[in-house]
Amino acid sequence: MKKVTSILAVAVMALGMAVSVVESTASEFDFMNDISKALSCNDCSTPPPNRRGGQIA
């Protein structure tokens, strides 16, 4: 019985570590997507042009 309990404990620990690694990797990819979106924005810091009709005085 001790051997079965030991094997079960190791299997649960391995599953927990695998889930932890997957979550860490997923959050790392989200971070990379945020960086790539920020770098791909060319004119994000400039305000949008004035779109009123007519000429600007």
Tab-separated table of C-alpha atoms in Angstrom:
chain	number	residue	atom	x	y	z
A	1	MET	CA	0.000	0.000	0.000
A	2	LYS	CA	2.869	2.388	0.741
A	3	LYS	CA	4.240	1.846	-2.731
A	4	VAL	CA	0.899	2.732	-4.375
A	5	THR	CA	0.586	5.860	-2.235
A	6	SER	CA	4.130	6.879	-3.093
A	7	ILE	CA	3.564	6.396	-6.826
A	8	LEU	CA	0.289	8.343	-6.637
A	9	ALA	CA	1.990	11.194	-4.764
A	10	VAL	CA	4.750	11.402	-7.373
A	11	ALA	CA	2.189	11.373	-10.205
A	12	VAL	CA	0.160	14.197	-8.598
A	13	MET	CA	3.338	16.222	-8.024
A	14	ALA	CA	4.415	15.728	-11.645
A	15	LEU	CA	0.987	16.793	-12.883
A	16	GLY	CA	1.115	19.919	-10.705
A	17	MET	CA	4.553	20.834	-12.006
A	18	ALA	CA	3.431	20.327	-15.609
A	19	VAL	CA	0.389	22.580	-15.099
A	20	SER	CA	2.604	25.218	-13.496
A	21	VAL	CA	5.011	25.171	-16.440
A	22	VAL	CA	2.153	25.437	-18.955
A	23	GLU	CA	0.634	28.430	-17.131
A	24	SER	CA	4.026	30.129	-16.926
A	25	THR	CA	4.641	29.601	-20.630
A	26	ALA	CA	1.176	30.906	-21.532
A	27	SER	CA	1.671	34.118	-19.545
A	28	GLU	CA	5.099	34.544	-21.162
A	29	PHE	CA	3.520	34.372	-24.635
A	30	ASP	CA	0.903	36.961	-23.600
A	31	PHE	CA	3.753	39.239	-22.528
A	32	MET	CA	5.479	38.737	-25.890
A	33	ASN	CA	2.232	39.563	-27.736
A	34	ASP	CA	1.891	42.789	-25.740
A	35	ILE	CA	5.449	43.786	-26.631
A	36	SER	CA	4.974	43.011	-30.333
A	37	LYS	CA	1.747	45.040	-30.424
A	38	ALA	CA	3.499	47.968	-28.765
A	39	LEU	CA	6.394	47.813	-31.226
A	40	SER	CA	4.156	47.512	-34.282
A	41	CYS	CA	2.270	50.725	-33.468
A	42	ASN	CA	3.851	53.469	-35.561
A	43	ASP	CA	1.921	56.570	-34.504
A	44	CYS	CA	0.526	55.619	-31.118
A	45	SER	CA	2.047	58.589	-29.309
A	46	THR	CA	0.760	61.236	-31.730
A	47	PRO	CA	-2.826	62.476	-31.380
A	48	PRO	CA	-5.258	61.679	-34.197
A	49	PRO	CA	-5.644	64.351	-36.881
A	50	ASN	CA	-8.439	66.887	-36.626
A	51	ARG	CA	-11.355	65.423	-38.584
A	52	ARG	CA	-13.743	68.366	-38.477
A	53	GLY	CA	-15.228	69.493	-41.736
A	54	GLY	CA	-13.912	72.682	-43.263
A	55	GLN	CA	-10.596	74.413	-42.733
A	56	ILE	CA	-8.791	74.837	-39.466
A	57	ALA	CA	-8.529	78.491	-38.485
